[in-house]
Structures are given as C-alpha cells and as structure tokens.
Coordinates of C-alpha atoms and ligand atoms in Angstrom, one line a residue:
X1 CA -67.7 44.5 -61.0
X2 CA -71.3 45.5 -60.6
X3 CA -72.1 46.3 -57.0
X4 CA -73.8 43.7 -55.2
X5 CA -77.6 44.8 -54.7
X6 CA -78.6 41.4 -53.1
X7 CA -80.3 37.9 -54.0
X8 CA -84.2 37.3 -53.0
X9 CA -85.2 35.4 -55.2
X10 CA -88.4 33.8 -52.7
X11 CA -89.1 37.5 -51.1
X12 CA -87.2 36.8 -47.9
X13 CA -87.8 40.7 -47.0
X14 CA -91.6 40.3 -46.6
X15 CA -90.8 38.3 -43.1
X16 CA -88.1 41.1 -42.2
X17 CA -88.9 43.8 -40.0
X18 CA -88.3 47.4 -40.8
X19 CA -85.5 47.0 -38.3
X20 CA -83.7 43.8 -39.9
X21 CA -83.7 45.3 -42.9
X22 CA -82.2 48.7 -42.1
X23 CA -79.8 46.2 -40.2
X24 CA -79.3 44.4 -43.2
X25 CA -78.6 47.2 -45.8
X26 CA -76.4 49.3 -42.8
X27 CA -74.0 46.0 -43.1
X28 CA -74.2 45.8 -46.6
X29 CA -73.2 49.4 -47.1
X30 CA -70.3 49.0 -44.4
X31 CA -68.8 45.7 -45.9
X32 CA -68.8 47.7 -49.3
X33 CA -67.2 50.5 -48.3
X34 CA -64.8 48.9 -45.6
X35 CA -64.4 45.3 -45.9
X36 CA -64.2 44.0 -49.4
X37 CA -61.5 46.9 -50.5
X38 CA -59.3 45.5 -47.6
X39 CA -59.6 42.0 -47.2
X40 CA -57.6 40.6 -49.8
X41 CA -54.4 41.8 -49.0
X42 CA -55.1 41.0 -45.2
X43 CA -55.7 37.7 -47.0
X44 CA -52.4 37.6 -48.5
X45 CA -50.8 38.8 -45.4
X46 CA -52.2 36.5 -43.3
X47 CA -53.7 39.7 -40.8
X48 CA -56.9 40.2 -39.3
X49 CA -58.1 44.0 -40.0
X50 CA -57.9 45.4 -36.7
X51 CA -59.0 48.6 -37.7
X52 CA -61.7 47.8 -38.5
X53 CA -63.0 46.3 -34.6
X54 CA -64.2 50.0 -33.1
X55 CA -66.3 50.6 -36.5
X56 CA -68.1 47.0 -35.8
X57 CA -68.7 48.1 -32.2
X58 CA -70.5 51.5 -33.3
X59 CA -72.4 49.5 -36.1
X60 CA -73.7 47.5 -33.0
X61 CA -72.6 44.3 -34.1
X62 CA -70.9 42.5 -31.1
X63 CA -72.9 40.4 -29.0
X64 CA -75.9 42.2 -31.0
X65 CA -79.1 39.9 -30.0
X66 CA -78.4 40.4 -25.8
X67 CA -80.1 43.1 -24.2
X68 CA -78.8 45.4 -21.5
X69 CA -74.6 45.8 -21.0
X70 CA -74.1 47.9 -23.6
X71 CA -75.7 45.7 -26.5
X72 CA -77.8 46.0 -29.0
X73 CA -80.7 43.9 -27.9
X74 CA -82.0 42.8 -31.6
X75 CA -84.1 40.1 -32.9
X76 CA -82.1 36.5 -33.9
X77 CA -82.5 36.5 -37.4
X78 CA -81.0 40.2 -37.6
X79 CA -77.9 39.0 -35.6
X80 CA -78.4 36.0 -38.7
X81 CA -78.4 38.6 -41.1
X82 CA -76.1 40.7 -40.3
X83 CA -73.4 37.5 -40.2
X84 CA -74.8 36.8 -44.1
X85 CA -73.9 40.2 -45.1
X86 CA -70.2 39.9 -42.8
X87 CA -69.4 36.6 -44.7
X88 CA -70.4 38.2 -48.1
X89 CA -66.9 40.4 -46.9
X90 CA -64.9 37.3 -45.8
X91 CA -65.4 34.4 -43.1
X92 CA -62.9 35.7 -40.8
X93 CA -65.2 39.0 -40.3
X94 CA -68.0 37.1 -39.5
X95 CA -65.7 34.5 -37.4
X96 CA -64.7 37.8 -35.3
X97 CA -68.7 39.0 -34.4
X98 CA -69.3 35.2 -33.8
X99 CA -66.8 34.4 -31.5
X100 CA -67.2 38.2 -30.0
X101 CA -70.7 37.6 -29.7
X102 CA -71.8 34.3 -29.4
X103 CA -69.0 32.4 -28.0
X104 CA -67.8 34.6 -25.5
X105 CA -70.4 37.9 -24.2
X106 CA -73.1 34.8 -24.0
X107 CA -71.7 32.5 -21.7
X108 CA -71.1 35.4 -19.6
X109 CA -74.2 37.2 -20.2
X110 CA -76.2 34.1 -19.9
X111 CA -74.2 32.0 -17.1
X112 CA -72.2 35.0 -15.4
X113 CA -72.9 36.9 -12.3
X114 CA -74.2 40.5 -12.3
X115 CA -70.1 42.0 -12.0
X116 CA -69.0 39.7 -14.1
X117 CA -71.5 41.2 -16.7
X118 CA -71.0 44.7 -15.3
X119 CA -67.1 44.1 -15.9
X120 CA -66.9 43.1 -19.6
X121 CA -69.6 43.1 -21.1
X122 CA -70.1 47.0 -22.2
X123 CA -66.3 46.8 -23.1
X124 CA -66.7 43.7 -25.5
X125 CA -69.8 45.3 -27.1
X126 CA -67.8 48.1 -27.9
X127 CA -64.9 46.1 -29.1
X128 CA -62.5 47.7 -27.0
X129 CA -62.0 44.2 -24.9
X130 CA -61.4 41.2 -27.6
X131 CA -62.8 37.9 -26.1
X132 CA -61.5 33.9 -27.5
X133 CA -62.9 30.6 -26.6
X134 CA -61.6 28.0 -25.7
X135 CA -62.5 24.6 -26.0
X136 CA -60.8 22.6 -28.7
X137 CA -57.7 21.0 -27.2
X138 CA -54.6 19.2 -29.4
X139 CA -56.1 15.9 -28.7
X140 CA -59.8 16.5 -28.3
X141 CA -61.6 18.6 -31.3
X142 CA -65.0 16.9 -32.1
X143 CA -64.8 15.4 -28.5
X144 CA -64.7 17.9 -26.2
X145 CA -65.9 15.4 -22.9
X146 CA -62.5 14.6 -23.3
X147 CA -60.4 17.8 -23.0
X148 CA -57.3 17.5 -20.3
X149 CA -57.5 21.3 -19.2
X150 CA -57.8 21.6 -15.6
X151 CA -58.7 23.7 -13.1
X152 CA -57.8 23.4 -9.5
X153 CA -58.9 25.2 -6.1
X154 CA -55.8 26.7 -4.1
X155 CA -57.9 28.7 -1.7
X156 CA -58.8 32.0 -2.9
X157 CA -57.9 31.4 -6.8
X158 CA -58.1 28.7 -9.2
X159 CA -54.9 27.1 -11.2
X160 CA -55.3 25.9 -14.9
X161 CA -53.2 24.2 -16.8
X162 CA -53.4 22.7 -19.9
X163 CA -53.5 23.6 -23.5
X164 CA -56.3 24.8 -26.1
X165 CA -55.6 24.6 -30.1
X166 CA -57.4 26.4 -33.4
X167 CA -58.8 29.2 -31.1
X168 CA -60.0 32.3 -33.1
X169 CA -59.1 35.7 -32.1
X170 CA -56.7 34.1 -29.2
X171 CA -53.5 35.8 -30.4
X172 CA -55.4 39.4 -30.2
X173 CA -57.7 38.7 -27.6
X174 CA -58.2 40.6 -23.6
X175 CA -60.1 37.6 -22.9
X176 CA -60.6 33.9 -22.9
X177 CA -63.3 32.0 -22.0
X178 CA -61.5 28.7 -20.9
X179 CA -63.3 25.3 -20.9
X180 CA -61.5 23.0 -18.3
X181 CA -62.9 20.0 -15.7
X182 CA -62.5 20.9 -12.1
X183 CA -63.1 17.8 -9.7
X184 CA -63.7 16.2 -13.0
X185 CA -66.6 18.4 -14.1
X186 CA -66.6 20.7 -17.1
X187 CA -66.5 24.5 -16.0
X188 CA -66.1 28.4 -17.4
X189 CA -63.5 30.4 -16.6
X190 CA -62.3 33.6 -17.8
X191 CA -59.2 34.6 -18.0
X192 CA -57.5 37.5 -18.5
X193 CA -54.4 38.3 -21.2
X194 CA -52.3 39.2 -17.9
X195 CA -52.9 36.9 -15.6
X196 CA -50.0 35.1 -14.4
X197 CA -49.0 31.9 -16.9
X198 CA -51.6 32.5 -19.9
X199 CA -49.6 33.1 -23.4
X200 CA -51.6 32.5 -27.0
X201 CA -48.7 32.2 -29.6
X202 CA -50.7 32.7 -33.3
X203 CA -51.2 29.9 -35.1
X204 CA -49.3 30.2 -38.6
X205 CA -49.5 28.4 -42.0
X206 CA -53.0 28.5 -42.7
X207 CA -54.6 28.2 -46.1
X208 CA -57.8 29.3 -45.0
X209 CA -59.4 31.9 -43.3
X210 CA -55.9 33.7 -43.5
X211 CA -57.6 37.4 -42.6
X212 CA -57.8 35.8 -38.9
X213 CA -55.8 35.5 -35.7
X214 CA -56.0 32.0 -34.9
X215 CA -53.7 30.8 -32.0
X216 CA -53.2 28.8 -29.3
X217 CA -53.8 28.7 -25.2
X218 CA -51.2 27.6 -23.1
X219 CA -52.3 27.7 -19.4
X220 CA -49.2 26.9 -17.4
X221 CA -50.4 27.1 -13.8
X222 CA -52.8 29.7 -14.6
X223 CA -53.7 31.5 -11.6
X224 CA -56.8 33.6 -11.5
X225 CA -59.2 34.6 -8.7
X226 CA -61.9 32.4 -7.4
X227 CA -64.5 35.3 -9.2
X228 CA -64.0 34.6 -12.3
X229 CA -65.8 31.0 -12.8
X230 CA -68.8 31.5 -14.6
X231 CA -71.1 30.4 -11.8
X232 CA -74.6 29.6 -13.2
X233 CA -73.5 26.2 -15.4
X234 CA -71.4 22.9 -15.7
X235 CA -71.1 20.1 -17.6
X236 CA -70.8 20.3 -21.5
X237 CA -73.9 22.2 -21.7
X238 CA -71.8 24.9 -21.2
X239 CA -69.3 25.4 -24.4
X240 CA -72.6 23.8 -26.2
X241 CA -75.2 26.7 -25.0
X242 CA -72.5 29.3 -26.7
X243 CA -71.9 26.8 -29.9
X244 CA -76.1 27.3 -30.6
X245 CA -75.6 30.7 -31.2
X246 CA -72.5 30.3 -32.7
X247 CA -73.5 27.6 -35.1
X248 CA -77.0 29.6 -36.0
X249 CA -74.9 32.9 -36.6
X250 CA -72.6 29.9 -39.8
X251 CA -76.1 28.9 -41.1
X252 CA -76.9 32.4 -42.4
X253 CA -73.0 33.4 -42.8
X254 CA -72.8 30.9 -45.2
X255 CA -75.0 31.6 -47.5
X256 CA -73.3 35.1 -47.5
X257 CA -70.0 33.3 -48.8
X258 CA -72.3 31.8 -51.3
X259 CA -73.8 34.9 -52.0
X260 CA -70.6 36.5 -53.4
X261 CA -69.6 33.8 -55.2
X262 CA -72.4 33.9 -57.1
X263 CA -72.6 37.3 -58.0
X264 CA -68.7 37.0 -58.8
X265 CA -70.0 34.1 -61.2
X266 CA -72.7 36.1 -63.2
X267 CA -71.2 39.2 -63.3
X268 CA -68.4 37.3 -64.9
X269 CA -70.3 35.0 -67.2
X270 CA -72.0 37.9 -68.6
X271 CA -69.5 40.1 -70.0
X272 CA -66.6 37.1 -70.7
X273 CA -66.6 36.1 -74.7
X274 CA -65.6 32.5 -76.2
X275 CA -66.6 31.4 -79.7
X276 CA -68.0 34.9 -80.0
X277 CA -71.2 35.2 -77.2
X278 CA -70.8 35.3 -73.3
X279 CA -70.2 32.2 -71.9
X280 CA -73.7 33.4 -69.8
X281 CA -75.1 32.7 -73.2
X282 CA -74.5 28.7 -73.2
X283 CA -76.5 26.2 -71.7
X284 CA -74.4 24.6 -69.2
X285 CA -73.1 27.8 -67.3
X286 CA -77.3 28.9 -66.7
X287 CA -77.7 25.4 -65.6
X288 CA -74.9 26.2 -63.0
X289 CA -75.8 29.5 -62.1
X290 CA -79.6 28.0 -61.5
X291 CA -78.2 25.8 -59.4
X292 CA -76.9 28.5 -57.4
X293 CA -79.4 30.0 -57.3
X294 CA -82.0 27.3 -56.2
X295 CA -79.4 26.3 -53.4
X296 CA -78.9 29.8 -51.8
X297 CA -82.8 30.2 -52.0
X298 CA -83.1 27.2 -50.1
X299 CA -80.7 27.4 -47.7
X300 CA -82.0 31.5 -47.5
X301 CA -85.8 29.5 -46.6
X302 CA -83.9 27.1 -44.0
X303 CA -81.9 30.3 -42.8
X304 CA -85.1 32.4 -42.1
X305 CA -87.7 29.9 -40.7
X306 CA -84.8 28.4 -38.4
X307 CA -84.5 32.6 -37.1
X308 CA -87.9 32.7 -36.6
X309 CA -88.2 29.4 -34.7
X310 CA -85.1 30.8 -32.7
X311 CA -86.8 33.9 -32.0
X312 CA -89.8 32.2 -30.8
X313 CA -87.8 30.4 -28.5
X314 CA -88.9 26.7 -30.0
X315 CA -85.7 25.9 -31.9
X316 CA -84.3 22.5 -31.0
X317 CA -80.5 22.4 -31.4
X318 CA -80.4 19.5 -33.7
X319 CA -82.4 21.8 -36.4
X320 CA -79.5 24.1 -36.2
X321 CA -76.9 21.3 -36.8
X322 CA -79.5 20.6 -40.1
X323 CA -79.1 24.3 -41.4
X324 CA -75.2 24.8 -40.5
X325 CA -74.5 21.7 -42.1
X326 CA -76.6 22.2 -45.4
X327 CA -76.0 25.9 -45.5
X328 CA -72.0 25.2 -45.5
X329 CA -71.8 22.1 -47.5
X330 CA -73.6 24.3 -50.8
X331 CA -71.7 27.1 -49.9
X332 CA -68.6 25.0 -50.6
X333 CA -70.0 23.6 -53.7
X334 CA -70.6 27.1 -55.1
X335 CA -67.9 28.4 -54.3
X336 CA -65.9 25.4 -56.6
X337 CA -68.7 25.8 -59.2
X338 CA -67.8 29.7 -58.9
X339 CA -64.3 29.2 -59.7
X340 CA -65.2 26.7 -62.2
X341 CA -66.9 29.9 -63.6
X342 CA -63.9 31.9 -64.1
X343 CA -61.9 29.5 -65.7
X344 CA -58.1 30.6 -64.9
X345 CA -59.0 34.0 -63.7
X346 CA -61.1 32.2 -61.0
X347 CA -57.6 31.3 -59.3
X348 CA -56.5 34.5 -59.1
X349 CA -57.1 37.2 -55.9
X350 CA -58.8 39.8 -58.5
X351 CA -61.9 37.8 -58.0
X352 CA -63.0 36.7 -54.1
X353 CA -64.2 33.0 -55.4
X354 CA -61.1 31.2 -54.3
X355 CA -60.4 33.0 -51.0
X356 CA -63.9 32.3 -49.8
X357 CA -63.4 28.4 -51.4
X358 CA -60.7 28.4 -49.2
X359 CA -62.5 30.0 -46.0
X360 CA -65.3 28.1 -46.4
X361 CA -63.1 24.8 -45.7
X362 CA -62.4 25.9 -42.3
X363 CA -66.1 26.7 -41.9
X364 CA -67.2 22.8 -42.5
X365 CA -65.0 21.8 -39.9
X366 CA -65.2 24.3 -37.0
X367 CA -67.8 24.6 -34.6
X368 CA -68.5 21.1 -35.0
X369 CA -67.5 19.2 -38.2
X370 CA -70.0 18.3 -41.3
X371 CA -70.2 15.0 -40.4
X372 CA -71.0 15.6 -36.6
X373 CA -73.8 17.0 -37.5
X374 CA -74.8 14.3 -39.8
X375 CA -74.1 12.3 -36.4
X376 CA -76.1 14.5 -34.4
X377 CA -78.8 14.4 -36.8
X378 CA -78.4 10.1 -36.7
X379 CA -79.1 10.4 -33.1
X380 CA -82.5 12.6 -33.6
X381 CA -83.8 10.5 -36.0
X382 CA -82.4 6.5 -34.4
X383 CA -82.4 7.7 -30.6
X384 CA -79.0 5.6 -30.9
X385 CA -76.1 7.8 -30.2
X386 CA -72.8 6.8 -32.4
X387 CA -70.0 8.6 -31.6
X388 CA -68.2 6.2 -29.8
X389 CA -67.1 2.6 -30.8
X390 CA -67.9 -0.7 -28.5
Ligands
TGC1 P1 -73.8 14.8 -25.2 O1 -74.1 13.5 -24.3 O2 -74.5 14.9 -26.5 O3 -74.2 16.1 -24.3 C1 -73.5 16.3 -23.1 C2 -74.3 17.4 -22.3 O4 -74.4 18.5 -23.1 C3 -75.8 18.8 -23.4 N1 -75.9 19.2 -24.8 C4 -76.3 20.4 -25.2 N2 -76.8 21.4 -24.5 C5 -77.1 22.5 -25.2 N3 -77.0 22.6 -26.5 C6 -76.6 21.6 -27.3 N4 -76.4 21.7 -28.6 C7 -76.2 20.4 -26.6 N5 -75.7 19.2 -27.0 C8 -75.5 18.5 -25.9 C9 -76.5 17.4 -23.2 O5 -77.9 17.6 -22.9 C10 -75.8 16.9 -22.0 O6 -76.2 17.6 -20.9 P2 -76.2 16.9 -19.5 O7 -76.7 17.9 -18.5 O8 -77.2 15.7 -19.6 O9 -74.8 16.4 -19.2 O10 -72.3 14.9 -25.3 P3 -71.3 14.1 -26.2 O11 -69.9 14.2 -25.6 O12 -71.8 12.8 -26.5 O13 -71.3 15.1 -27.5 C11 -71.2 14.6 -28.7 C12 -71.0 15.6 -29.8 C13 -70.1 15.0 -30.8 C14 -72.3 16.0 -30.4 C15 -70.3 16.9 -29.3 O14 -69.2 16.6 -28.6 C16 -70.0 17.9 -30.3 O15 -70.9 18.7 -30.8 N6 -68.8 18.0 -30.8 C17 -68.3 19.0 -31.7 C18 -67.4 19.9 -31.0 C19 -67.5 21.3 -31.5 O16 -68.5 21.8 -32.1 N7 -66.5 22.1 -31.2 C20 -66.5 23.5 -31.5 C21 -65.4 24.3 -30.8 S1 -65.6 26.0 -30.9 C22 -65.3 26.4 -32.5 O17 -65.2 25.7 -33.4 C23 -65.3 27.9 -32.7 S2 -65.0 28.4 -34.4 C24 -65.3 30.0 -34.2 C25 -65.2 30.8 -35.4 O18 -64.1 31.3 -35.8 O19 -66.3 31.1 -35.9
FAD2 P1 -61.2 15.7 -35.4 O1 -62.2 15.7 -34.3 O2 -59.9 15.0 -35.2 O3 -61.9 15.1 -36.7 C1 -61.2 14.7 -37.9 C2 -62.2 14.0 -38.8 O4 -62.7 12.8 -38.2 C3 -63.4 14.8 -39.2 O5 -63.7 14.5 -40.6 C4 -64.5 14.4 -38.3 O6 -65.8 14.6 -38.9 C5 -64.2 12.9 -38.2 N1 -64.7 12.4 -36.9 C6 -64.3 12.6 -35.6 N2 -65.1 11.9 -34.8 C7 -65.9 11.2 -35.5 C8 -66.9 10.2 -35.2 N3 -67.2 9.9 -33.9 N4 -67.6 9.6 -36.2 C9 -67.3 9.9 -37.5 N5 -66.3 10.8 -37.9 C10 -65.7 11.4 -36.9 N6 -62.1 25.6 -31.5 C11 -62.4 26.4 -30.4 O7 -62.5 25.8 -29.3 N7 -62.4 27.7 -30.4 C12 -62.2 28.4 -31.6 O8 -62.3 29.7 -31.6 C13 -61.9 27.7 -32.8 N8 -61.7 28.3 -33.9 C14 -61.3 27.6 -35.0 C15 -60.8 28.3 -36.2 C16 -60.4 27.5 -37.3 C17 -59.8 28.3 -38.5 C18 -60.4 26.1 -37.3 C19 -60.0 25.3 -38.5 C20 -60.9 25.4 -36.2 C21 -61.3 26.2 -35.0 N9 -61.6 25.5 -33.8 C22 -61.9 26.2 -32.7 C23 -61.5 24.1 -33.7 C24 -62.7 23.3 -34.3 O9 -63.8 23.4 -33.6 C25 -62.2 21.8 -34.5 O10 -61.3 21.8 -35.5 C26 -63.4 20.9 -34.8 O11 -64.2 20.8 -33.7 C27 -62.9 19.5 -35.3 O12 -61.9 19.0 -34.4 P2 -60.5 18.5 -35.0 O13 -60.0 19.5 -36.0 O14 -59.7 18.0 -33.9 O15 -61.0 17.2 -35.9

C-alpha cells in the first residue's frame, strides 16, 4: 500500500507550530518504521510490544505536555497530535502514552509532593517505570462515587483493600495510581508492584484492543507507607483532573484510527477491479469515501480549536466530552464503512480496518462511555443532572 503522507484537507498545519509539526512527522516516521510492521501479530497474539517502551521514552512521548522531571514540556495540541499519529499505528499505542502520560505522571505531577515528583517522574518519562490507573471497580465503571476500594490509617502506613477491573498497562505496570475512599472520601495513592498484597493478574479474552496488557488490581490488605498519598486533592476531582487529559489525548487519537482506515479504503478502491473499472470509479464508494473525508476534517477542526482552547487554559471539560465523543463515534463508523470498502478482504489482518473497528469499540466505552458524555453534555445544556433515577 502507498505510504501514508497524511489528510489536511482544511490546512490544519497553518495553526501548527514549527515544533508540532516536526512532532508530528517524527511520530509519523516512527509508527511507519516501528509500529505498523509489528502490531498485527501482537494483535493476534494478544501482546503489548514492549520493545517498543524505551524508543517512545527517547521520542519524548510520555507525559510529553508537563514541564520539568524529565519531560518534554510541549504544547497540548502536540501531545493531541502525537496521540493522532500513535492511533494511526493501533489504539493500544496510544492507550500506553495516555495512561503513561495523562493518567498517571499527572496526578502526580499536578497533585504530588516535590519527592513524590522527584521519585517517579524522570523514570516514567523515560519509560523505564510503567504506571496503571486505577479507578474502574467490578461493580462501579461509569459510577466511580461508588467504588468500594478502601484505604485505612494504621499509624505510619495506609491498608487498601479492594479490587479494580479493565485497568490498562496493570499486568506490566511498576506503578498504580489507586483511587480508593479513606474516611469515606475519595483519595490517590500509589502503589508499588512490590508492596506487600498488590497482584494484577491480565485480563484475557479480549476482542479488542488485543496489542494491550489490560488486567486487574487486587489490593488484599495493601500496605504502603503514609508518603505515598498524593496530598494536594480529594474527592472525584481527582481521577477526573487525569480523565481531561486523558479524554483530550482520545479526541485527536481517534481521528488517527480514522485516518488509517481511510487511507486503507482509497488505496484499496483505487487499484481493486469489478465489471471492469476500480470500484473508486463508481458513485457510491466516492460518496463514502467523501464522507470520510468531511467527518475526519471535522472532527480534525473540533480536534485543533479544542488544543488551542486547552492550551489557552479556557477549555471547559464538558467541550472535551463533545470532541471525545464525536471524534470516536465517526471513527467507529469509518472504520465499518472501511471494511465495507474491502469487501471480504476487509475481514482479513492484511488490511488494519478490522483490528482498528475492533479497537475502536473499546475506545467508545473507556474513559467514560459515549453516552456519558451525551449525559454530561444534557447536564451543560438542562443544568439538570441525570445520572441517577428517583
Ligand atoms: P459530579 O458531581 O459530576 O462531580 C464530582 C466532583 O468532581 C468534579 N468534576 C470534575 N473535576 C474536574 N474535571 C472534570 N471533568 C470533572 N467532572 C466532575 C465536580 O466538580 C465535583 O467536585 P466537588 O469538589 O464539587 O466534589 O460526579 P458524579 O458522580 O455525578 O459524576 C457523574 C459522571 C457520570 C459524569 C462521572 O462519574 C463520569 O464521568 N463517569 C465516567 C467514568 C469514567 O470516565 N471512567 C474512566 C476510567 S479510566 C479509563 O477508562 C482509562 S482507559 C485508558 C486507556 O487505555 O486509554
Ligand atoms: P457500565 O457503567 O456498566 O455501563 C454499561 C452501559 O450502561 C453503557 O452503555 C453505559 O453508557 C450505560 N449507562 C451506565 N450508566 C448510565 C446512566 N446513568 N444513564 C444512561 N446509560 C448509562 N478503567 C480504569 O480505571 N483504568 C483503565 O486503565 C481502564 N482501561 C480500560 C481498558 C479497556 C480495554 C476497557 C474496555 C475499559 C477500561 N477501563 C479502565 C474501564 C472503563 O473506563 C469502563 O469500562 C467504563 O467507564 C464503563 O464502565 P462499565 O464497563 O462498567 O460499563
């Protein structure tokens, strides 16, 4: 297949900086060269590429829009960017550099104390200390207030206990950051893989995003020292502080999903023959490759203004739940109008559509489901909050 040499349709790189786009291209070149050639047989194996963690700490990638400890210190939308052109590769890439990043160096960069920071930070932005997060529990997904996890003072440490479910990286990871209530109030802990009573069996049987480690937390009286709370925040503003980034860093991803399935699609439609022309030739394929193509421009507009309103320190989070919810939701469709594309072939692991159709199904459900964000929206607009019956 030709080699992807991007979609711009609306001149995106006129609001880039020299910067984000040397950002962008360096990412482009390195998913080229090292993601795409391995990723579908992690895929079929069901393995996250390991090998591949120390090259995304040189590129700069983990935890990429903090400054000091070790990180890069860029702008928002290339940290947006750079997650497009990781989900162009596969989901579970960019599921890595957001959890890395966004879900677990920022709530201790931004709610830690100054040893915590000293202690992992350079290490995770280097990749040689894998962090999780965990707040999803068995029983609570889109309600975290509810989660069971708790923590409780013995004097010089604190003992968890409880149990966390779906958490990315957990399996492989140094870290956790552990969402649990102590005296009934929602705190941040970290613990580390060998303190006393904290195992993360893997997750198996997934259908999507199989090129990740997904596992479990079981904290069976947990103990770790009374230093590692993260100090600075309680309550679910916590966890939710983290899932901005996190759920910012999906908006652009997305479209990088989309992005690849696209390509996949005209690449295709252009050299396949039936009743003697390319099927690129017939009416109803342009109408779905324009289709494509208007979506990912307008979830590439949403994408950019919502960087720059994020790097300007104005962004709102319910704009965010707008972008990762459109951004996903065409993603998924283009991705099934991608494999429509293909015909037969479009089932088959020679072409990418169907293991990022699959991905991508994971991706409308984590970090707050499609239709929470419809709900969060519905609260914007109504002031009424309806999450909860009676
Ligand atoms: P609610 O009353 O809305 O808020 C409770 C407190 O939190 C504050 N808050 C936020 N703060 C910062 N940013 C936000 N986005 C915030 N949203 C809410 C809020 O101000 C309040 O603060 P305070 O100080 O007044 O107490 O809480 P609720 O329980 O009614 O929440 C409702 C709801 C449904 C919106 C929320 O629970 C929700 O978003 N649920 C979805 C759960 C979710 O997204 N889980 C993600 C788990 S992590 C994950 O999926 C990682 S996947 C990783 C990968 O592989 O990429
Ligand atoms: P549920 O909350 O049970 O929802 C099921 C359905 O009910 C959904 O359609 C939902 O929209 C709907 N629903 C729920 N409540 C309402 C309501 N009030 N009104 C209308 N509809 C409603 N979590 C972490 O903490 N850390 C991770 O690293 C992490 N990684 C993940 C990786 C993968 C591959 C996946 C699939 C999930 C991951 N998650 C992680 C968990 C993820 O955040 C949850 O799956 C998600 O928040 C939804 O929770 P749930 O699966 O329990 O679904």
């Amino acid at each position: 297949m030709k080699k992807f040499d991007g979609l711009d349709f609306y001149n995106i790189d006129a609001h880039l900086s020299d910067e984000e786009k040397a950002v962008r291209d360096l990412v482009r070149q390195w998913v080229d060269d090292q993601v795409i050639p391995v990723i579908e047989n992690h895929a079929r194996e069901g393995t996250f590429p390991m090998q591949l963690i120390p090259q995304i700490g040189e590129l700069g990638l983990l935890g990429m829009n903090l400054h000091g400890y070790g990180c890069a210190g860029m702008s928002n939308i290339a940290y947006g960017i750079a997650c497009q052109e990781l989900e162009r590769g596969d989901s579970a890439i960019r599921s890595f550099v957001s959890v890395q990043g966004s879900l677990c160096m920022f709530p201790i960069w931004k709610h830690g104390t100054e040893e915590q920071k000293q202690k992992y930070l350079p290490g995770m932005a280097s990749g040689e200390l894998i962090g999780c997060f965990g707040l999803t529990e068995p029983d609570h997904g889109s309600n975290p207030s509810g989660m069971l996890t708790k923590a409780v003072d013995d004097g010089d440490s604190y003992i968890l206990n409880g149990a966390k479910m779906w958490i990315t990286n957990a399996p492989v990871a140094h870290v956790a950051i552990v969402w649990a209530k102590l005296d009934g109030k929602i705190r941040g802990f970290i613990v580390e893989r060998d303190d006393e009573g904290f195992t993360t069996p893997e997750m198996h049987g997934k259908h999507s995003l199989r090129a990740s480690a997904t596992g479990e937390i079981v904290l069976s009286d947990c103990r770790i020292p009374k230093d590692r709370i993260l100090p600075h925040v309680s309550g679910l503003r916590g966890p939710f502080s983290c899932l901005n980034n996190a759920r910012f860093g999906i908006s652009w991803g997305a479209l990088g999903a989309a992005m690849a399935c696209y390509h996949s699609s005209k690449e295709y439609a252009l050299s396949r023959i039936q009743f003697g022309h390319p099927i690129a030739a017939f009416q109803l394929v342009q109408n779905k490759l324009a289709w494509m193509l208007r979506e990912i421009t307008k979830g590439q507009l949403l994408a950019l203004h919502l960087g720059q309103m994020k790097d300007a320190k104005t962004l709102i989070p319910e704009q965010i739940s707008l972008a990762k919810m459109n951004n996903v939701d065409i993603a998924m469709q283009i991705a099934r109008m991608a494999r429509d594309i293909h015909g037969a072939n479009g089932i088959l692991d020679e072409y990418p559509v169907m293991r990022h159709q699959a991905n991508l199904e994971s991706v409308y459900t984590y970090e707050g489901t499609h239709d929470i964000h419809n709900l969060i929206l519905g609260r914007w607009i109504t002031g009424i909050q309806s999450f909860t019956r009676g």
